[in-house]
Amino acid sequence: MTASSESATGAARPFTISHGDVLRIAIPMMIAYLSTPLVSLVATGVIGQLRDEALVGGVALAAVIFDVIFVSFNFLRGATTGFTAQAIGADDRLFEQRMLLGGLVVALVSGLAILVLQGPIGTLGLALLGADGAVAEAAQVYFSWRVWSAPFVLVNFVIFGWIIGRGEALTAMLLQTLLNGLNIVLSLYWVLDLGWGLAGVAAASLVAEAVTAIVGIALVFARTDRHAWNRPDLAALKRMFSVNGDMMIRSLSLLIGLSFFTRQSGVLGIDILAANTILLRFYFFGVAFLDGIATAAEQMAGRAIGARYRPAFDRMLSLTTLWGFVFAGLVALAFLLSGGWVIDMIAPSPEIVALAHDYLPYVVVLPLVGLVAFQMDGIYIGATWSRQMRNLMLASLAVYFATWAVLQPLFGNTGLWLALLTFQGARSVAFRWMLPTLADRTFAGAVRP
């Protein structure tokens, strides 16, 4: 389904995609995504300066709750990107603005619901995480401040999605830099200079999200037609909810897969957990590069479908595959060359150093195995093939659990890493295998130029 019923049966709108087009989106988004882990690193380091392990543990546990909440709503960004890119391809400004307004309505309602339910959410989350004593008290302080950022976070998801869908990667990078840079500066000042402790770190996140949302809304009003904001389109809202529901399941499935890996690492012992946690930092660093390629694929796939122009879609597929493997190869090489040095520097004991070195090769190959999975995520989001994305993700998760059930009892941590690689590989194979059928079906009604 494309941006409008008219574009579904009308003439194609030809456009070209070049190597430069891919890189103009991918590279700024890589920079933007790389800045996000830096915020967590600075927050942990700032709280660490207070010399209280309970405070560090409290922030870590509360952060898990927010990770679950915000990852669950990350579909707002993806769906908005897909719909916006399709509207740009179809040159349908009214559809673009209606879907943007629908996304903002969903974000505000969801954010306010989180605020209303913050008591039960915080209590249940900390109970499930087993928090007690001073750690629970610290987590509650952090949670009670940062939870007020929820409406702003969700609004920012929609605004970022809209900007990316329009292909304005540099603007998205600057907005992300504002968000993360302000967060870091305020954390340092309010905690180290003013002595606000946990409240200072949480309030820094709140203010940074709020300021970014205000700037984002200003950008929205500057680039849209005021007359289109009179009321939400009910059909657009219905479609937004349908796509968002599928994408929420997809996001939760990915979160479950990674959380399960961490949980099973702990089952194998505290040293294994520590080593695997260090190695996963490499993975999340690599994800920033893979997500940059995925974002380029996302915007261009949506635009090609909105324009009803199959040659642009095929060109997008080939170029993002090429550049995806280039960047995945560079990331793998960086892990291979620098991984040992990084492990030696941050691992807390010789035993954990040795374990992390033993399992480093699995992290080295992970970007190469997972590249197609991330690329396909971008394409499916841009095309708003949400139902198929949901089903294939659930099937891949089932393959992951089945592989783990066989391999971990036999090979321990090696089996666990092989199961994670299988999860990424299954996603890559399943999504790529289904793509030609979906593309043929989507472009079947297009009128050739």
Tab-separated table of C-alpha atoms in Angstrom:
chain	number	residue	atom	x	y	z
A	1	MET	CA	0.000	0.000	0.000
A	2	THR	CA	1.453	3.328	-1.023
A	3	ALA	CA	1.066	6.868	0.075
A	4	SER	CA	-2.311	7.395	-1.494
A	5	SER	CA	-4.846	5.550	-3.577
A	6	GLU	CA	-4.117	7.868	-6.476
A	7	SER	CA	-0.416	7.044	-6.498
A	8	ALA	CA	-1.208	3.328	-6.413
A	9	THR	CA	-2.708	3.456	-9.882
A	10	GLY	CA	-1.102	6.555	-11.349
A	11	ALA	CA	2.009	7.048	-13.438
A	12	ALA	CA	5.398	6.281	-11.993
A	13	ARG	CA	7.574	9.183	-10.874
A	14	PRO	CA	11.115	8.287	-12.035
A	15	PHE	CA	14.154	9.316	-10.009
A	16	THR	CA	17.723	8.096	-9.729
A	17	ILE	CA	19.727	6.806	-6.778
A	18	SER	CA	23.512	7.130	-6.715
A	19	HIS	CA	26.333	6.084	-4.398
A	20	GLY	CA	26.402	9.653	-3.114
A	21	ASP	CA	22.697	9.519	-2.253
A	22	VAL	CA	23.263	6.459	-0.081
A	23	LEU	CA	26.275	7.946	1.697
A	24	ARG	CA	24.614	11.338	2.242
A	25	ILE	CA	22.058	9.595	4.432
A	26	ALA	CA	24.135	6.735	5.861
A	27	ILE	CA	27.193	8.649	7.120
A	28	PRO	CA	25.398	11.439	9.048
A	29	MET	CA	23.129	8.828	10.632
A	30	MET	CA	26.133	6.706	11.636
A	31	ILE	CA	27.580	9.749	13.404
A	32	ALA	CA	24.241	10.448	15.072
A	33	TYR	CA	23.789	6.859	16.241
A	34	LEU	CA	27.370	6.692	17.553
A	35	SER	CA	26.703	9.619	19.886
A	36	THR	CA	23.927	7.756	21.702
A	37	PRO	CA	26.094	5.169	23.546
A	38	LEU	CA	28.302	8.059	24.643
A	39	VAL	CA	25.445	9.458	26.744
A	40	SER	CA	25.136	6.236	28.749
A	41	LEU	CA	28.902	6.064	29.142
A	42	VAL	CA	29.081	9.633	30.486
A	43	ALA	CA	26.093	9.107	32.820
A	44	THR	CA	27.710	5.989	34.266
A	45	GLY	CA	31.046	7.746	34.636
A	46	VAL	CA	29.512	10.798	36.325
A	47	ILE	CA	27.587	8.705	38.853
A	48	GLY	CA	30.727	6.620	39.377
A	49	GLN	CA	32.486	9.767	40.582
A	50	LEU	CA	30.131	9.791	43.590
A	51	ARG	CA	31.879	6.613	44.820
A	52	ASP	CA	28.669	4.795	45.725
A	53	GLU	CA	28.051	1.398	44.117
A	54	ALA	CA	24.354	1.539	45.066
A	55	LEU	CA	23.890	4.648	42.941
A	56	VAL	CA	25.561	3.029	39.935
A	57	GLY	CA	23.428	-0.091	40.360
A	58	GLY	CA	20.254	1.962	40.764
A	59	VAL	CA	20.842	3.881	37.536
A	60	ALA	CA	21.627	0.639	35.690
A	61	LEU	CA	18.388	-1.033	36.831
A	62	ALA	CA	16.174	1.987	36.170
A	63	ALA	CA	17.795	2.355	32.744
A	64	VAL	CA	16.655	-1.181	31.909
A	65	ILE	CA	13.052	-0.158	32.595
A	66	PHE	CA	13.359	2.824	30.269
A	67	ASP	CA	15.061	0.692	27.628
A	68	VAL	CA	12.063	-1.653	27.621
A	69	ILE	CA	9.550	1.209	27.515
A	70	PHE	CA	11.231	3.244	24.811
A	71	VAL	CA	12.301	0.311	22.640
A	72	SER	CA	8.653	-0.825	22.757
A	73	PHE	CA	7.643	2.531	21.257
A	74	ASN	CA	10.505	2.835	18.775
A	75	PHE	CA	8.018	1.801	16.082
A	76	LEU	CA	6.834	5.429	16.084
A	77	ARG	CA	10.054	6.467	14.382
A	78	GLY	CA	10.063	3.610	11.895
A	79	ALA	CA	6.434	3.922	10.831
A	80	THR	CA	6.709	7.698	10.463
A	81	THR	CA	9.841	7.313	8.335
A	82	GLY	CA	8.154	4.796	6.049
A	83	PHE	CA	4.968	6.787	5.542
A	84	THR	CA	6.864	10.062	5.066
A	85	ALA	CA	9.258	8.593	2.500
A	86	GLN	CA	6.322	7.136	0.548
A	87	ALA	CA	4.570	10.492	0.607
A	88	ILE	CA	7.732	12.223	-0.648
A	89	GLY	CA	7.980	9.707	-3.488
A	90	ALA	CA	4.335	10.241	-4.426
A	91	ASP	CA	4.620	14.037	-3.981
A	92	ASP	CA	1.620	13.829	-1.650
A	93	ARG	CA	2.063	16.615	0.898
A	94	LEU	CA	-1.380	16.141	2.431
A	95	PHE	CA	-0.716	12.449	3.188
A	96	GLU	CA	2.708	13.320	4.619
A	97	GLN	CA	1.248	15.831	7.053
A	98	ARG	CA	-1.717	13.671	8.024
A	99	MET	CA	0.541	10.745	8.923
A	100	LEU	CA	2.871	13.087	10.808
A	101	LEU	CA	-0.048	14.469	12.805
A	102	GLY	CA	-1.305	10.940	13.449
A	103	GLY	CA	2.107	9.914	14.757
A	104	LEU	CA	2.289	12.930	17.061
A	105	VAL	CA	-1.178	12.143	18.447
A	106	VAL	CA	-0.155	8.539	19.169
A	107	ALA	CA	3.090	9.742	20.785
A	108	LEU	CA	1.383	12.261	23.055
A	109	VAL	CA	-1.387	9.881	24.139
A	110	SER	CA	1.145	7.095	24.807
A	111	GLY	CA	3.496	9.432	26.677
A	112	LEU	CA	0.705	10.732	28.902
A	113	ALA	CA	-0.420	7.155	29.581
A	114	ILE	CA	3.098	6.318	30.798
A	115	LEU	CA	2.961	9.296	33.164
A	116	VAL	CA	-0.425	8.259	34.530
A	117	LEU	CA	0.794	4.681	35.056
A	118	GLN	CA	4.280	5.560	36.271
A	119	GLY	CA	3.647	4.212	39.780
A	120	PRO	CA	2.693	0.664	38.735
A	121	ILE	CA	5.327	0.658	35.952
A	122	GLY	CA	8.137	1.607	38.324
A	123	THR	CA	7.048	-0.775	41.073
A	124	LEU	CA	6.596	-3.730	38.711
A	125	GLY	CA	9.831	-3.037	36.853
A	126	LEU	CA	11.977	-2.872	39.963
A	127	ALA	CA	10.278	-5.966	41.398
A	128	LEU	CA	10.978	-7.971	38.230
A	129	LEU	CA	14.605	-6.815	38.294
A	130	GLY	CA	14.967	-7.908	41.913
A	131	ALA	CA	15.952	-4.469	43.204
A	132	ASP	CA	16.046	-3.977	46.960
A	133	GLY	CA	17.693	-1.865	49.651
A	134	ALA	CA	19.833	1.102	48.687
A	135	VAL	CA	19.924	0.049	45.023
A	136	ALA	CA	16.110	0.089	44.833
A	137	GLU	CA	15.980	3.502	46.487
A	138	ALA	CA	18.497	4.903	44.018
A	139	ALA	CA	16.624	3.384	41.077
A	140	GLN	CA	13.365	4.899	42.311
A	141	VAL	CA	14.895	8.385	42.505
A	142	TYR	CA	16.250	8.137	38.968
A	143	PHE	CA	12.997	6.671	37.637
A	144	SER	CA	10.785	9.283	39.314
A	145	TRP	CA	12.648	12.096	37.545
A	146	ARG	CA	13.325	10.624	34.146
A	147	VAL	CA	9.823	9.191	33.608
A	148	TRP	CA	8.550	12.743	32.997
A	149	SER	CA	10.573	12.763	29.779
A	150	ALA	CA	8.353	10.055	28.232
A	151	PRO	CA	6.041	12.345	26.188
A	152	PHE	CA	9.049	14.259	24.855
A	153	VAL	CA	10.937	11.059	23.982
A	154	LEU	CA	8.003	9.681	21.994
A	155	VAL	CA	7.398	13.000	20.226
A	156	ASN	CA	11.080	13.041	19.289
A	157	PHE	CA	10.734	9.541	17.829
A	158	VAL	CA	8.047	10.839	15.460
A	159	ILE	CA	9.950	14.014	14.567
A	160	PHE	CA	13.173	12.094	13.869
A	161	GLY	CA	11.195	9.635	11.747
A	162	TRP	CA	9.628	12.458	9.760
A	163	ILE	CA	12.954	14.211	9.154
A	164	ILE	CA	14.656	10.967	8.076
A	165	GLY	CA	11.714	10.082	5.833
A	166	ARG	CA	12.212	13.405	4.065
A	167	GLY	CA	15.843	12.417	3.430
A	168	GLU	CA	17.243	15.236	5.606
A	169	ALA	CA	19.931	13.180	7.305
A	170	LEU	CA	22.113	16.180	8.190
A	171	THR	CA	19.209	17.834	10.036
A	172	ALA	CA	18.534	14.564	11.880
A	173	MET	CA	22.216	14.345	12.861
A	174	LEU	CA	22.214	17.924	14.182
A	175	LEU	CA	19.029	17.304	16.169
A	176	GLN	CA	20.479	14.097	17.634
A	177	THR	CA	23.696	15.938	18.466
A	178	LEU	CA	21.680	18.631	20.265
A	179	LEU	CA	19.871	15.960	22.282
A	180	ASN	CA	22.963	13.995	23.290
A	181	GLY	CA	25.287	16.970	23.671
A	182	LEU	CA	22.887	18.830	25.957
A	183	ASN	CA	22.352	15.657	27.968
A	184	ILE	CA	26.086	15.212	28.512
A	185	VAL	CA	26.805	18.866	29.393
A	186	LEU	CA	23.917	19.107	31.867
A	187	SER	CA	24.846	15.780	33.484
A	188	LEU	CA	28.400	16.932	34.086
A	189	TYR	CA	27.353	20.345	35.426
A	190	TRP	CA	24.410	19.329	37.602
A	191	VAL	CA	26.134	16.316	39.172
A	192	LEU	CA	29.795	17.293	39.485
A	193	ASP	CA	29.433	21.070	39.928
A	194	LEU	CA	26.064	21.463	41.690
A	195	GLY	CA	26.025	18.098	43.460
A	196	TRP	CA	22.491	17.101	42.447
A	197	GLY	CA	23.385	13.396	42.311
A	198	LEU	CA	20.979	10.973	40.641
A	199	ALA	CA	18.353	13.661	40.240
A	200	GLY	CA	20.863	15.691	38.217
A	201	VAL	CA	21.520	12.874	35.736
A	202	ALA	CA	17.818	12.097	35.304
A	203	ALA	CA	16.859	15.771	35.029
A	204	ALA	CA	19.529	16.221	32.345
A	205	SER	CA	17.782	13.583	30.231
A	206	LEU	CA	14.410	15.210	30.858
A	207	VAL	CA	15.551	18.710	29.877
A	208	ALA	CA	17.524	17.491	26.840
A	209	GLU	CA	14.511	15.575	25.496
A	210	ALA	CA	12.184	18.532	26.155
A	211	VAL	CA	14.443	21.084	24.451
A	212	THR	CA	14.950	18.784	21.457
A	213	ALA	CA	11.189	18.233	21.170
A	214	ILE	CA	10.569	22.002	21.195
A	215	VAL	CA	13.187	22.559	18.486
A	216	GLY	CA	11.740	19.648	16.504
A	217	ILE	CA	8.196	20.995	16.718
A	218	ALA	CA	9.481	24.366	15.528
A	219	LEU	CA	11.025	22.610	12.502
A	220	VAL	CA	7.733	20.842	11.843
A	221	PHE	CA	5.742	24.071	11.850
A	222	ALA	CA	8.316	25.790	9.657
A	223	ARG	CA	8.115	23.063	7.003
A	224	THR	CA	4.427	22.182	6.935
A	225	ASP	CA	1.164	23.809	5.927
A	226	ARG	CA	-0.784	25.131	8.928
A	227	HIS	CA	-4.115	24.386	7.226
A	228	ALA	CA	-3.400	20.626	7.292
A	229	TRP	CA	-3.323	20.664	11.105
A	230	ASN	CA	-7.020	21.290	11.667
A	231	ARG	CA	-7.788	17.693	12.689
A	232	PRO	CA	-6.289	14.194	12.392
A	233	ASP	CA	-7.477	12.001	9.533
A	234	LEU	CA	-9.236	8.964	11.057
A	235	ALA	CA	-8.188	6.649	8.225
A	236	ALA	CA	-4.576	7.776	8.638
A	237	LEU	CA	-4.751	7.162	12.389
A	238	LYS	CA	-6.191	3.680	11.837
A	239	ARG	CA	-3.393	2.780	9.434
A	240	MET	CA	-0.799	4.262	11.772
A	241	PHE	CA	-2.073	2.121	14.655
A	242	SER	CA	-2.104	-1.026	12.487
A	243	VAL	CA	1.468	-0.605	11.261
A	244	ASN	CA	2.690	0.518	14.679
A	245	GLY	CA	1.239	-2.555	16.388
A	246	ASP	CA	3.149	-4.876	14.066
A	247	MET	CA	6.359	-2.893	14.458
A	248	MET	CA	6.008	-2.929	18.247
A	249	ILE	CA	5.984	-6.738	18.173
A	250	ARG	CA	9.055	-6.680	15.953
A	251	SER	CA	10.916	-4.320	18.332
A	252	LEU	CA	9.961	-6.370	21.380
A	253	SER	CA	11.112	-9.572	19.663
A	254	LEU	CA	14.547	-8.069	19.033
A	255	LEU	CA	14.722	-6.826	22.620
A	256	ILE	CA	13.710	-10.256	23.924
A	257	GLY	CA	16.427	-11.910	21.841
A	258	LEU	CA	19.202	-9.685	23.223
A	259	SER	CA	17.848	-9.746	26.789
A	260	PHE	CA	17.659	-13.526	26.661
A	261	PHE	CA	21.313	-13.661	25.616
A	262	THR	CA	22.265	-11.579	28.669
A	263	ARG	CA	20.093	-13.675	30.983
A	264	GLN	CA	21.607	-16.947	29.762
A	265	SER	CA	25.084	-15.470	30.116
A	266	GLY	CA	24.317	-14.977	33.799
A	267	VAL	CA	23.145	-18.577	34.106
A	268	LEU	CA	26.578	-19.690	32.900
A	269	GLY	CA	28.322	-17.738	35.668
A	270	ILE	CA	29.336	-14.258	36.721
A	271	ASP	CA	32.596	-14.327	34.735
A	272	ILE	CA	30.799	-15.371	31.547
A	273	LEU	CA	28.211	-12.637	32.131
A	274	ALA	CA	30.931	-10.013	32.544
A	275	ALA	CA	32.847	-11.174	29.455
A	276	ASN	CA	29.730	-11.338	27.273
A	277	THR	CA	28.581	-7.922	28.504
A	278	ILE	CA	31.899	-6.418	27.435
A	279	LEU	CA	31.673	-8.112	24.046
A	280	LEU	CA	28.109	-6.871	23.516
A	281	ARG	CA	29.473	-3.306	23.793
A	282	PHE	CA	31.297	-4.049	20.526
A	283	TYR	CA	28.038	-5.252	18.997
A	284	PHE	CA	26.148	-2.079	19.920
A	285	PHE	CA	28.989	0.016	18.522
A	286	GLY	CA	28.741	-1.896	15.246
A	287	VAL	CA	24.965	-1.460	15.205
A	288	ALA	CA	25.474	2.307	14.763
A	289	PHE	CA	27.162	1.666	11.396
A	290	LEU	CA	24.643	-0.965	10.304
A	291	ASP	CA	21.751	1.299	11.300
A	292	GLY	CA	23.194	4.060	9.137
A	293	ILE	CA	22.888	1.803	6.089
A	294	ALA	CA	19.451	0.634	7.262
A	295	THR	CA	18.283	4.256	7.482
A	296	ALA	CA	19.415	4.950	3.917
A	297	ALA	CA	17.578	1.829	2.726
A	298	GLU	CA	14.529	2.844	4.750
A	299	GLN	CA	14.178	6.284	3.190
A	300	MET	CA	14.930	5.210	-0.376
A	301	ALA	CA	12.698	2.134	-0.284
A	302	GLY	CA	9.777	4.212	0.944
A	303	ARG	CA	10.405	6.895	-1.645
A	304	ALA	CA	10.615	4.357	-4.487
A	305	ILE	CA	7.346	2.725	-3.416
A	306	GLY	CA	5.630	6.098	-3.094
A	307	ALA	CA	6.885	6.998	-6.571
A	308	ARG	CA	5.785	3.588	-7.944
A	309	TYR	CA	9.213	3.251	-9.577
A	310	ARG	CA	10.737	-0.239	-9.397
A	311	PRO	CA	14.127	0.643	-10.976
A	312	ALA	CA	14.881	2.992	-8.074
A	313	PHE	CA	13.922	0.280	-5.586
A	314	ASP	CA	16.241	-2.250	-7.260
A	315	ARG	CA	19.055	0.295	-7.408
A	316	MET	CA	18.574	1.042	-3.697
A	317	LEU	CA	18.822	-2.657	-2.909
A	318	SER	CA	22.078	-3.161	-4.792
A	319	LEU	CA	23.795	0.002	-3.518
A	320	THR	CA	22.848	-0.456	0.148
A	321	THR	CA	24.005	-4.075	-0.083
A	322	LEU	CA	27.362	-2.987	-1.496
A	323	TRP	CA	27.965	-0.212	1.028
A	324	GLY	CA	26.548	-2.299	3.827
A	325	PHE	CA	29.164	-4.985	3.339
A	326	VAL	CA	31.885	-2.329	2.977
A	327	PHE	CA	31.031	-0.806	6.352
A	328	ALA	CA	30.344	-4.171	7.988
A	329	GLY	CA	33.765	-5.348	6.797
A	330	LEU	CA	35.432	-2.218	8.193
A	331	VAL	CA	33.671	-2.706	11.536
A	332	ALA	CA	34.704	-6.373	11.669
A	333	LEU	CA	38.300	-5.408	10.862
A	334	ALA	CA	38.251	-2.744	13.602
A	335	PHE	CA	36.991	-5.317	16.108
A	336	LEU	CA	39.707	-7.747	15.056
A	337	LEU	CA	42.533	-5.221	15.305
A	338	SER	CA	41.472	-3.281	18.404
A	339	GLY	CA	39.258	-5.751	20.278
A	340	GLY	CA	42.048	-7.301	22.317
A	341	TRP	CA	43.396	-3.921	23.407
A	342	VAL	CA	39.930	-2.687	24.450
A	343	ILE	CA	39.250	-5.870	26.414
A	344	ASP	CA	42.591	-5.608	28.228
A	345	MET	CA	41.753	-2.027	29.171
A	346	ILE	CA	38.209	-2.450	30.539
A	347	ALA	CA	37.929	-6.045	31.788
A	348	PRO	CA	38.096	-6.118	35.621
A	349	SER	CA	40.084	-9.350	36.076
A	350	PRO	CA	42.510	-11.652	34.236
A	351	GLU	CA	39.881	-14.412	34.108
A	352	ILE	CA	37.370	-12.156	32.354
A	353	VAL	CA	40.094	-10.857	30.020
A	354	ALA	CA	40.860	-14.430	28.963
A	355	LEU	CA	37.195	-15.310	28.429
A	356	ALA	CA	36.514	-12.172	26.391
A	357	HIS	CA	39.535	-12.901	24.193
A	358	ASP	CA	38.287	-16.449	23.623
A	359	TYR	CA	34.888	-15.295	22.364
A	360	LEU	CA	36.004	-12.162	20.496
A	361	PRO	CA	35.926	-13.977	17.083
A	362	TYR	CA	32.133	-14.301	17.349
A	363	VAL	CA	31.824	-10.530	17.709
A	364	VAL	CA	34.139	-10.020	14.733
A	365	VAL	CA	31.859	-11.981	12.392
A	366	LEU	CA	28.602	-10.654	13.867
A	367	PRO	CA	28.434	-7.473	11.692
A	368	LEU	CA	28.931	-9.535	8.527
A	369	VAL	CA	26.246	-12.043	9.515
A	370	GLY	CA	23.803	-9.358	10.645
A	371	LEU	CA	24.278	-6.734	7.924
A	372	VAL	CA	21.514	-8.053	5.660
A	373	ALA	CA	19.161	-8.307	8.641
A	374	PHE	CA	19.598	-4.605	9.410
A	375	GLN	CA	19.354	-3.648	5.734
A	376	MET	CA	16.125	-5.647	5.410
A	377	ASP	CA	14.746	-4.010	8.553
A	378	GLY	CA	15.234	-0.653	6.869
A	379	ILE	CA	13.625	-1.737	3.610
A	380	TYR	CA	10.624	-3.383	5.281
A	381	ILE	CA	10.087	-0.318	7.500
A	382	GLY	CA	10.340	2.058	4.544
A	383	ALA	CA	7.928	-0.088	2.560
A	384	THR	CA	5.646	-0.434	5.638
A	385	TRP	CA	5.568	-4.208	5.135
A	386	SER	CA	4.872	-4.389	8.847
A	387	ARG	CA	2.820	-7.585	8.993
A	388	GLN	CA	5.463	-9.580	7.130
A	389	MET	CA	8.198	-8.002	9.272
A	390	ARG	CA	6.345	-9.078	12.423
A	391	ASN	CA	5.843	-12.652	11.244
A	392	LEU	CA	9.406	-13.123	9.985
A	393	MET	CA	10.858	-11.665	13.184
A	394	LEU	CA	8.793	-14.039	15.328
A	395	ALA	CA	9.888	-16.973	13.146
A	396	SER	CA	13.547	-15.920	13.473
A	397	LEU	CA	13.152	-15.643	17.240
A	398	ALA	CA	11.741	-19.179	17.318
A	399	VAL	CA	14.773	-20.424	15.358
A	400	TYR	CA	17.019	-18.647	17.871
A	401	PHE	CA	15.379	-20.332	20.861
A	402	ALA	CA	15.429	-23.739	19.161
A	403	THR	CA	19.128	-23.362	18.328
A	404	TRP	CA	19.916	-22.239	21.878
A	405	ALA	CA	18.029	-25.197	23.378
A	406	VAL	CA	20.255	-27.593	21.439
A	407	LEU	CA	23.637	-25.828	21.417
A	408	GLN	CA	24.024	-24.248	24.858
A	409	PRO	CA	23.603	-27.533	26.775
A	410	LEU	CA	26.194	-29.096	24.471
A	411	PHE	CA	28.749	-26.296	24.114
A	412	GLY	CA	28.052	-23.785	26.894
A	413	ASN	CA	28.900	-20.190	26.049
A	414	THR	CA	30.060	-21.191	22.574
A	415	GLY	CA	26.576	-22.567	21.942
A	416	LEU	CA	25.024	-19.345	23.222
A	417	TRP	CA	27.082	-17.244	20.810
A	418	LEU	CA	26.283	-19.613	17.941
A	419	ALA	CA	22.585	-19.227	18.764
A	420	LEU	CA	22.892	-15.423	18.622
A	421	LEU	CA	24.664	-15.657	15.258
A	422	THR	CA	21.905	-17.988	14.066
A	423	PHE	CA	19.294	-15.421	15.144
A	424	GLN	CA	20.945	-12.721	13.038
A	425	GLY	CA	21.500	-15.126	10.151
A	426	ALA	CA	17.907	-16.366	10.222
A	427	ARG	CA	16.669	-12.776	10.054
A	428	SER	CA	18.962	-12.064	7.110
A	429	VAL	CA	17.902	-15.150	5.161
A	430	ALA	CA	14.167	-14.992	5.897
A	431	PHE	CA	13.730	-11.282	5.170
A	432	ARG	CA	15.851	-11.408	2.000
A	433	TRP	CA	14.056	-14.517	0.749
A	434	MET	CA	10.635	-12.880	1.103
A	435	LEU	CA	11.654	-9.519	-0.400
A	436	PRO	CA	11.267	-10.289	-4.162
A	437	THR	CA	7.702	-11.557	-3.648
A	438	LEU	CA	6.721	-8.487	-1.649
A	439	ALA	CA	8.356	-6.116	-4.123
A	440	ASP	CA	6.616	-7.774	-7.098
A	441	ARG	CA	3.279	-7.511	-5.316
A	442	THR	CA	3.826	-3.888	-4.285
A	443	PHE	CA	4.888	-2.681	-7.726
A	444	ALA	CA	2.425	-4.858	-9.654
A	445	GLY	CA	0.020	-1.984	-10.312
A	446	ALA	CA	2.654	0.587	-11.179
A	447	VAL	CA	2.497	2.204	-14.604
A	448	ARG	CA	5.917	2.093	-16.222
A	449	PRO	CA	7.375	5.450	-17.295
